[in-house]
PDB file of C-alpha atoms in Angstrom:
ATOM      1  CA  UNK A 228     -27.262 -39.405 -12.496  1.00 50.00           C
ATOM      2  CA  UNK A 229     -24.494 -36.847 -12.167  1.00 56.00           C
ATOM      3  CA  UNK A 230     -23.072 -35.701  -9.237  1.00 56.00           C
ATOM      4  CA  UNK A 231     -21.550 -32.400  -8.527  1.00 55.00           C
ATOM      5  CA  UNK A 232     -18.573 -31.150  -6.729  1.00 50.00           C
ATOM      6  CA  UNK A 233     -17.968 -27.381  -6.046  1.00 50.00           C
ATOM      7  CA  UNK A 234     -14.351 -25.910  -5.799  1.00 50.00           C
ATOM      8  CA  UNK A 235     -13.050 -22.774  -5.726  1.00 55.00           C
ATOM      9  CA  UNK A 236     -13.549 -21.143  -9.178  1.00 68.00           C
ATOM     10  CA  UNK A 237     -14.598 -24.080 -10.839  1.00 83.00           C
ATOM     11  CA  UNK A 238     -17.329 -26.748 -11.532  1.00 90.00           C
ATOM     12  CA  UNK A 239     -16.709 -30.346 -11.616  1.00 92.00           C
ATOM     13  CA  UNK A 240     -19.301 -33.238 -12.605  1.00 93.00           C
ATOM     14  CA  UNK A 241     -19.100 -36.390 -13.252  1.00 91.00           C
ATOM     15  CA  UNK A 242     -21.689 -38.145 -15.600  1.00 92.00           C
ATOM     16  CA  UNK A 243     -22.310 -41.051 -18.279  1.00 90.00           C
ATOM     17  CA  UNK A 244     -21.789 -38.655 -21.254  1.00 91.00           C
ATOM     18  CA  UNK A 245     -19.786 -35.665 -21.434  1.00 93.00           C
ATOM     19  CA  UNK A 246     -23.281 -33.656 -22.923  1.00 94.00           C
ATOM     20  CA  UNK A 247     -25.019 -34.878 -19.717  1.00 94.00           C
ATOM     21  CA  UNK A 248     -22.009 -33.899 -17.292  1.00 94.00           C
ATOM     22  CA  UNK A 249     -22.517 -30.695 -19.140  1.00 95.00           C
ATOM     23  CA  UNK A 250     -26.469 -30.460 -19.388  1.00 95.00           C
ATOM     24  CA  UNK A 251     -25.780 -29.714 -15.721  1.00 94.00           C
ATOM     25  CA  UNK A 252     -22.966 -27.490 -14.989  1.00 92.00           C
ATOM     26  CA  UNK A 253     -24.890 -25.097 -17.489  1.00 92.00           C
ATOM     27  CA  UNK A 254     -28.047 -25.531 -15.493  1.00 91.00           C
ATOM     28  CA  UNK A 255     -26.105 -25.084 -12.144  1.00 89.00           C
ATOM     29  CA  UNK A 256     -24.368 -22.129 -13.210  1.00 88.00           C
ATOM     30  CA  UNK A 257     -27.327 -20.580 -14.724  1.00 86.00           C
ATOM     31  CA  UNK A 258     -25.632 -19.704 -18.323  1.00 88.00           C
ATOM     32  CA  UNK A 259     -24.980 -20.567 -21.736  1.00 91.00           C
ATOM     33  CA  UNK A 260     -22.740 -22.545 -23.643  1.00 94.00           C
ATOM     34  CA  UNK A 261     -20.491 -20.153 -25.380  1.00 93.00           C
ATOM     35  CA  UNK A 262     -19.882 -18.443 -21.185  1.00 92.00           C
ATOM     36  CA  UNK A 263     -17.617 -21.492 -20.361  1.00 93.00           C
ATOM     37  CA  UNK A 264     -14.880 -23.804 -20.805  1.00 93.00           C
ATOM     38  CA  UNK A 265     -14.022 -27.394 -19.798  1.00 94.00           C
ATOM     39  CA  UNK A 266     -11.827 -30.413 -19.583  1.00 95.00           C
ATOM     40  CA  UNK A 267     -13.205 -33.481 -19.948  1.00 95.00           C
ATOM     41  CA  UNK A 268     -11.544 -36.562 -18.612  1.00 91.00           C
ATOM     42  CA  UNK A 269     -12.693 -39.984 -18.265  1.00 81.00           C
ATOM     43  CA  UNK A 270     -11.904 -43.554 -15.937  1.00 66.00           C
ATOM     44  CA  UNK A 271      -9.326 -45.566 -17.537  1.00 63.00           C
ATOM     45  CA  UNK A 272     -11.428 -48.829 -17.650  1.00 62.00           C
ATOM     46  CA  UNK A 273      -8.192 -50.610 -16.367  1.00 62.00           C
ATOM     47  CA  UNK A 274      -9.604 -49.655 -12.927  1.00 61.00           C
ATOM     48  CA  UNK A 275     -13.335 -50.943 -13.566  1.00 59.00           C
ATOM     49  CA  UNK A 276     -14.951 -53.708 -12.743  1.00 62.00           C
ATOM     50  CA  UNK A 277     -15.817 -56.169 -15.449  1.00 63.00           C
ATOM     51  CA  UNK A 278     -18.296 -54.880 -17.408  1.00 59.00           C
ATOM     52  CA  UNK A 279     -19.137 -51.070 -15.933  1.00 65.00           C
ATOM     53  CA  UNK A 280     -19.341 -47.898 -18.058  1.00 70.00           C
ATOM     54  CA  UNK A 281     -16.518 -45.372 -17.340  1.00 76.00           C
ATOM     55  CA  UNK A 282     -17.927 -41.733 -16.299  1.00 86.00           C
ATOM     56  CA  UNK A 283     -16.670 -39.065 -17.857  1.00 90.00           C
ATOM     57  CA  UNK A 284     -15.769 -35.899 -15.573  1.00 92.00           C
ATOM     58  CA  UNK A 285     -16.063 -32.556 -16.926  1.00 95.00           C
ATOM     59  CA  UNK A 286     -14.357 -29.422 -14.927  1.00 93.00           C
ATOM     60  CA  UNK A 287     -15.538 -26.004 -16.024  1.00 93.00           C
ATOM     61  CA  UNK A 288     -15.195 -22.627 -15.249  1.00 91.00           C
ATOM     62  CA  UNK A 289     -17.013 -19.451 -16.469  1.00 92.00           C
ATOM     63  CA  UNK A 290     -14.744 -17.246 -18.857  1.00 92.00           C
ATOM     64  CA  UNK A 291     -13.880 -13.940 -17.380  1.00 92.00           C
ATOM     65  CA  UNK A 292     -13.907 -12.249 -20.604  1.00 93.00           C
ATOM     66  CA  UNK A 293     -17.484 -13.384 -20.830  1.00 92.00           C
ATOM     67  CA  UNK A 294     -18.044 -11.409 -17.455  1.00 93.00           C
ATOM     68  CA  UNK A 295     -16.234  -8.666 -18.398  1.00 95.00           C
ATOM     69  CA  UNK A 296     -18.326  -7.888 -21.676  1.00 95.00           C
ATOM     70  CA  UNK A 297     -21.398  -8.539 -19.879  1.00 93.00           C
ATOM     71  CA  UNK A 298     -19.725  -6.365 -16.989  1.00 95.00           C
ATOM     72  CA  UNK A 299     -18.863  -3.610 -18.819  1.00 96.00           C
ATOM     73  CA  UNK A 300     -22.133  -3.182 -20.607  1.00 96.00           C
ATOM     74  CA  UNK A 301     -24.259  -3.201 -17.223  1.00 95.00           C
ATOM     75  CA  UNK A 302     -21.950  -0.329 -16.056  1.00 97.00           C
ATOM     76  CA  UNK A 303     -22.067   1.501 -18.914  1.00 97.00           C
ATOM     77  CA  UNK A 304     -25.814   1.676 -19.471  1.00 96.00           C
ATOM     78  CA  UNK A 305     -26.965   2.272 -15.550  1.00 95.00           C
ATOM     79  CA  UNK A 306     -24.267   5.319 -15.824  1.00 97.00           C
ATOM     80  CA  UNK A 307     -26.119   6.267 -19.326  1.00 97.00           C
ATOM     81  CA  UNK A 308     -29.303   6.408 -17.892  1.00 96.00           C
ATOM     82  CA  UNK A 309     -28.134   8.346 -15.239  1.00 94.00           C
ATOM     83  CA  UNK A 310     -26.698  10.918 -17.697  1.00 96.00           C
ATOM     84  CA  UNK A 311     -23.002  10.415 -16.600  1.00 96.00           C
ATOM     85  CA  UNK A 312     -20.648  10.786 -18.935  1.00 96.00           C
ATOM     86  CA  UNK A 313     -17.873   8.168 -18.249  1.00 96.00           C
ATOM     87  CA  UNK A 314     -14.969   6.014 -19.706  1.00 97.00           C
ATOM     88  CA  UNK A 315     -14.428   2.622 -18.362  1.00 98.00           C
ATOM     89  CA  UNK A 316     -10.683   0.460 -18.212  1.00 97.00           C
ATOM     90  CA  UNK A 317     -11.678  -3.096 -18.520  1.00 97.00           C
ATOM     91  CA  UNK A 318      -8.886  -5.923 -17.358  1.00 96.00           C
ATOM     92  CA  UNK A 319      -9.317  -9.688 -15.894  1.00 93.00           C
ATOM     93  CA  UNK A 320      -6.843 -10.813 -13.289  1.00 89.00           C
ATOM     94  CA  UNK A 321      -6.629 -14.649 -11.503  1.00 82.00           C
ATOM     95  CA  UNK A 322     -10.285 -14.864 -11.971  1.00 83.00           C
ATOM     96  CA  UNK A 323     -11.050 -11.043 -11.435  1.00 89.00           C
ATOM     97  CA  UNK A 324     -12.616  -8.639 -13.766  1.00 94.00           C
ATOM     98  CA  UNK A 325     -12.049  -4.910 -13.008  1.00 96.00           C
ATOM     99  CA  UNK A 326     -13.641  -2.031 -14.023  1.00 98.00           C
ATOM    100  CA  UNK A 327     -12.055   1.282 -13.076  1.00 98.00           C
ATOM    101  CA  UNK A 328     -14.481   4.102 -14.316  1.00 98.00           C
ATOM    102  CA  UNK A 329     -13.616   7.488 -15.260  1.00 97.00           C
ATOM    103  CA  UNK A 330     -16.811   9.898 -14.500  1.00 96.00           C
ATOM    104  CA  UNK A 331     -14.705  13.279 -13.858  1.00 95.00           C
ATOM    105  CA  UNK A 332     -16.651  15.478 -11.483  1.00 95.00           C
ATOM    106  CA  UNK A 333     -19.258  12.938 -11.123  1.00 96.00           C
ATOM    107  CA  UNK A 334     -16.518  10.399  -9.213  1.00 96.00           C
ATOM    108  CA  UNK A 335     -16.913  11.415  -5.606  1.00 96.00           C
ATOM    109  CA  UNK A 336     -21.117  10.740  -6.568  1.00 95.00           C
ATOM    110  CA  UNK A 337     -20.715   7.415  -7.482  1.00 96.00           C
ATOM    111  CA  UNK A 338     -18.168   6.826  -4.805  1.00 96.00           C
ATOM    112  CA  UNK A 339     -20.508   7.990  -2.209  1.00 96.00           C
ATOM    113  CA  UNK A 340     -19.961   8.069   1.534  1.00 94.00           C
ATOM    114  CA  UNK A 341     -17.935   5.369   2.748  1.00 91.00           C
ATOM    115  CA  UNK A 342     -17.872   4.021  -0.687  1.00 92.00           C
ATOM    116  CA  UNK A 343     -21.190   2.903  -0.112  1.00 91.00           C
ATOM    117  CA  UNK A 344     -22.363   3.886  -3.829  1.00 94.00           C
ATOM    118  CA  UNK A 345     -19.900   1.944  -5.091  1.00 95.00           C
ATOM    119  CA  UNK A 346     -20.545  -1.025  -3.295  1.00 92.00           C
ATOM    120  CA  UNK A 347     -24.185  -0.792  -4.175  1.00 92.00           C
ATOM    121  CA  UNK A 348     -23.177  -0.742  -7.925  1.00 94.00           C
ATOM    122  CA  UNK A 349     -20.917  -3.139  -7.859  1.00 93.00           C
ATOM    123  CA  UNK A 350     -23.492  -5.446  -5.866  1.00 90.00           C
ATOM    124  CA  UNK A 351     -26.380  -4.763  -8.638  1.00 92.00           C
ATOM    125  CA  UNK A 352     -23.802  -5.893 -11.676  1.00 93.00           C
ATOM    126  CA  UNK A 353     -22.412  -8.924 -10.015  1.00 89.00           C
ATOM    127  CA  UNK A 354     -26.489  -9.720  -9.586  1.00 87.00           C
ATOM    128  CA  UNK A 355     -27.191  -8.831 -13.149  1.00 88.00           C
ATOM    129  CA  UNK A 356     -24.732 -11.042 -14.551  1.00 85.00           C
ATOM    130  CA  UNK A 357     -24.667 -14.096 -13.240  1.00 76.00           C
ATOM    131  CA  UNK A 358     -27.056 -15.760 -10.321  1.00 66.00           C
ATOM    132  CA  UNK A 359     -24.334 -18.073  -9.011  1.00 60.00           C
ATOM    133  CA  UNK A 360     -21.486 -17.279  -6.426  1.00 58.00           C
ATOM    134  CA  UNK A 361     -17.911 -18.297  -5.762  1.00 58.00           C
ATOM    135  CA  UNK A 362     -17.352 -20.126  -8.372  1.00 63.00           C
ATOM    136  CA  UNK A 363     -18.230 -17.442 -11.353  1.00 76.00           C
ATOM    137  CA  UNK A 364     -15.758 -14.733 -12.115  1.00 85.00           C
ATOM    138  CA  UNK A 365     -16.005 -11.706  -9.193  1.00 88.00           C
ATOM    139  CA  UNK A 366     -16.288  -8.258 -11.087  1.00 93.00           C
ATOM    140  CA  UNK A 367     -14.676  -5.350  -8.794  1.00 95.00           C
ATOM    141  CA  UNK A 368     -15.382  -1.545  -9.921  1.00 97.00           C
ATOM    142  CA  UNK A 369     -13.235   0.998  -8.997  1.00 97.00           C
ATOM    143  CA  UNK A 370     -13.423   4.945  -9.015  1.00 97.00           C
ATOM    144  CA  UNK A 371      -9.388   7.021  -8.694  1.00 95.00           C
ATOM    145  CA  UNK A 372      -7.954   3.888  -7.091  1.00 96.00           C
ATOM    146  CA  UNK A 373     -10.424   3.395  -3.874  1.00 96.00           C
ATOM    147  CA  UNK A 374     -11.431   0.068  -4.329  1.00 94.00           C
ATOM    148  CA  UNK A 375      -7.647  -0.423  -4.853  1.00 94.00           C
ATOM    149  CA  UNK A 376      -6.619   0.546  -1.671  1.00 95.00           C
ATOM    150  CA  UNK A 377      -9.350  -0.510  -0.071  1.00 93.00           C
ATOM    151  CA  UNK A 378      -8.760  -4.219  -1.190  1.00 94.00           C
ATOM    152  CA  UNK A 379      -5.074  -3.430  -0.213  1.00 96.00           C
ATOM    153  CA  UNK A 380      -5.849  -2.848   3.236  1.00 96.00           C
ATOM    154  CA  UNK A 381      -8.105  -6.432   3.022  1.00 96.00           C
ATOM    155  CA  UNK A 382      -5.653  -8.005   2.016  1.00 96.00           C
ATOM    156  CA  UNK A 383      -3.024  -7.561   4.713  1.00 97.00           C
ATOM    157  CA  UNK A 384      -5.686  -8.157   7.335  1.00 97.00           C
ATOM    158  CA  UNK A 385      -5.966 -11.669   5.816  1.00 97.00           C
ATOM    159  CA  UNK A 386      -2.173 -12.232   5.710  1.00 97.00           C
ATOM    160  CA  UNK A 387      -1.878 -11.730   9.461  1.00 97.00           C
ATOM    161  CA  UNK A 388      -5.201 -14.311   9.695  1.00 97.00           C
ATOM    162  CA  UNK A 389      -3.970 -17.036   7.573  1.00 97.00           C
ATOM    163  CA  UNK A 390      -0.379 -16.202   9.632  1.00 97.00           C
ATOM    164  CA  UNK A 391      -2.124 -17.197  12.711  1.00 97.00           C
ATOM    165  CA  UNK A 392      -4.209 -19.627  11.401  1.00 97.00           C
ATOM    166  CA  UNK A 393      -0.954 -21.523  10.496  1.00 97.00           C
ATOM    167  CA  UNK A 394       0.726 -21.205  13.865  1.00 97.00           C
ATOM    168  CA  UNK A 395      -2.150 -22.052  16.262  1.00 96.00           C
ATOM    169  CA  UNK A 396      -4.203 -24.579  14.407  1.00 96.00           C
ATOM    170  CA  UNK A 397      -7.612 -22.424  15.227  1.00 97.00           C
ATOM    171  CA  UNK A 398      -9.855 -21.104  12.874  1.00 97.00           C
ATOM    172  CA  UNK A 399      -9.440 -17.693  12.972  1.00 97.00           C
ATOM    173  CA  UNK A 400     -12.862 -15.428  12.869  1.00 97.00           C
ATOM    174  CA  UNK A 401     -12.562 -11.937  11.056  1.00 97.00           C
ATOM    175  CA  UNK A 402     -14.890  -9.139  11.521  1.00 97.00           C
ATOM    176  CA  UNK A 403     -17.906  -8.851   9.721  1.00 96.00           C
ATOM    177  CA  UNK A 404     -17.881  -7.286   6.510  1.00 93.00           C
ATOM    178  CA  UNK A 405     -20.062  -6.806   3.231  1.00 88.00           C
ATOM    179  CA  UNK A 406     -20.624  -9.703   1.133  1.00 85.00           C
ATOM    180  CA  UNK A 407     -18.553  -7.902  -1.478  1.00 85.00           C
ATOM    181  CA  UNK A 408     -15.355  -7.971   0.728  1.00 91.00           C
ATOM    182  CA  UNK A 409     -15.497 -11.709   1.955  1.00 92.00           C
ATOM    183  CA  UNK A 410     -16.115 -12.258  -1.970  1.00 87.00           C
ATOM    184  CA  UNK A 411     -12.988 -11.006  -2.613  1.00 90.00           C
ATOM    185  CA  UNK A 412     -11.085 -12.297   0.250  1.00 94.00           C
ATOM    186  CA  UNK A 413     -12.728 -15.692  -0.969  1.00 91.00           C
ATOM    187  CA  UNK A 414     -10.454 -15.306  -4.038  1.00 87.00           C
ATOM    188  CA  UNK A 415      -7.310 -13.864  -2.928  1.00 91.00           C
ATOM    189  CA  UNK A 416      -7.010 -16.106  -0.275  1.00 93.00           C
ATOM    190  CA  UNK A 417      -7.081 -19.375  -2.974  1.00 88.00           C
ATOM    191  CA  UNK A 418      -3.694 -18.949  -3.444  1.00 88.00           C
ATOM    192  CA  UNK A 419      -2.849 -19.620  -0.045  1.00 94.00           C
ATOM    193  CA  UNK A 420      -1.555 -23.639  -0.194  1.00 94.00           C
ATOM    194  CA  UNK A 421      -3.215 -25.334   3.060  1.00 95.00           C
ATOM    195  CA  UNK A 422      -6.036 -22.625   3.743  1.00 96.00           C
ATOM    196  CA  UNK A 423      -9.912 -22.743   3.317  1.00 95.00           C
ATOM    197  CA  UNK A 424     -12.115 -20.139   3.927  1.00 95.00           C
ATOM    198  CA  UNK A 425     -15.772 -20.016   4.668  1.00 94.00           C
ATOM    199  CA  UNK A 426     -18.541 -17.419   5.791  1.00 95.00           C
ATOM    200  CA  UNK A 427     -20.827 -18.364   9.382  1.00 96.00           C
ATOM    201  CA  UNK A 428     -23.585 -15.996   9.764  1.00 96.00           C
ATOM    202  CA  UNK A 429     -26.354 -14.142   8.843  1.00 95.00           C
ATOM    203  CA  UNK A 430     -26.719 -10.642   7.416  1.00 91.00           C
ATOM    204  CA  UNK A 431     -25.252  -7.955   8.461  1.00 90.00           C
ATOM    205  CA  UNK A 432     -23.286  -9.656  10.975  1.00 96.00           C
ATOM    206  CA  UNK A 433     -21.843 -12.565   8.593  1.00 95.00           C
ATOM    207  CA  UNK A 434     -18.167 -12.811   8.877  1.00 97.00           C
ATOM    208  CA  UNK A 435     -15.275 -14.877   6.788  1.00 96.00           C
ATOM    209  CA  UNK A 436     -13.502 -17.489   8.647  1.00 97.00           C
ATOM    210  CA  UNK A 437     -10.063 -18.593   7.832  1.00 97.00           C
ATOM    211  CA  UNK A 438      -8.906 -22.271   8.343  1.00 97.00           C
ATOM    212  CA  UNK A 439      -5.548 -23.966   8.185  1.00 96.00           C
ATOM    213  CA  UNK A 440      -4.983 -27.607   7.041  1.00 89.00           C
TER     214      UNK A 440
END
């Protein structure tokens, strides 16, 4: 029997055999073999009990360059069939693979009003790719920088959270946003020390909330 525990970006799960601990995380994460990599540890049978089996842990993660090829292809055939001629910048950050995509006088198209092409694209090739959520790799596609300064923007509104969180002890509640955006903020916010983050909700009204230990 193995059991599972979530964390942010990873997989852990502990098991009798490292194949079984592994059996697992690829069903769980919905992908094959060659898409991850893992540590495998094991109890030091000092600590034991007379006679019982040490587990073996495994802690895995998706590869982001295995997103990114996947990623890249996606983008680059939906903008084929559309008859956009494009070039796409591929480059994986902490965890994050970005696209930035070149389409010339098609750009402000894609973009769309609001950036609400964009999103939608970006939503349909994080689907394509992988079924699971915080822990795989988030892909981010930008068009002249505005998911750039979009994110920017994001990103000081959760400073100024996490700075309150901190000095009142509350959860802090942030405005709802797209599922896309609290992704994000999921990930930039793990390297915060002391804060966790969760979403509390339902569609369209589900919001991020930001927690201080």
């Amino acid at each position: 029997m193995a059991g599972v525990k979530d964390m942010s970006g990873e997989i852990m799960v502990t098991a009798p055999s490292e194949e079984e601990a592994l059996a697992e995380i690829l069903k769980r994460l919905q992908v094959d073999r060659d898409a991850i990599e893992y540590e495998v540890s094991s109890e030091s049978e000092e600590s034991l009990l007379p006679g019982a089996k040490p587990e073996i842990e495994v802690r895995a993660w998706i590869k982001p360059e295995y997103v990114a090829e996947q990623a890249q292809k996606r983008v680059s055939d939906m903008l084929n069939i559309v008859g956009i001629d494009h070039q796409l910048e591929v480059s994986t950050k902490d965890r994050i693979v970005r696209i930035d995509i070149d389409a010339g006088e098609h750009s402000s198209l894609l973009i769309g009003r609001d950036g609400q092409n964009l999103a939608a694209l970006q939503y349909l090739v994080n689907r394509m790719i992988l079924r699971v959520g915080r822990e795989a790799p988030m892909v981010i596609l930008d068009i002249q920088g505005y998911r750039t300064r979009q994110y920017k923007d994001l990103e000081k509104l959760v400073e100024r959270a996490v700075k309150r969180a901190r000095e009142t002890g509350n959860e802090i509640e942030l405005d709802p946003m797209p599922a896309s955006e609290r992704k994000y903020l999921h990930h930039y916010l793990t390297k915060f020390d002391g804060i966790k983050t969760f979403s509390r909700g339902d569609e369209p009204e589900r919001y991020l909330v930001i927690v201080a230990d």
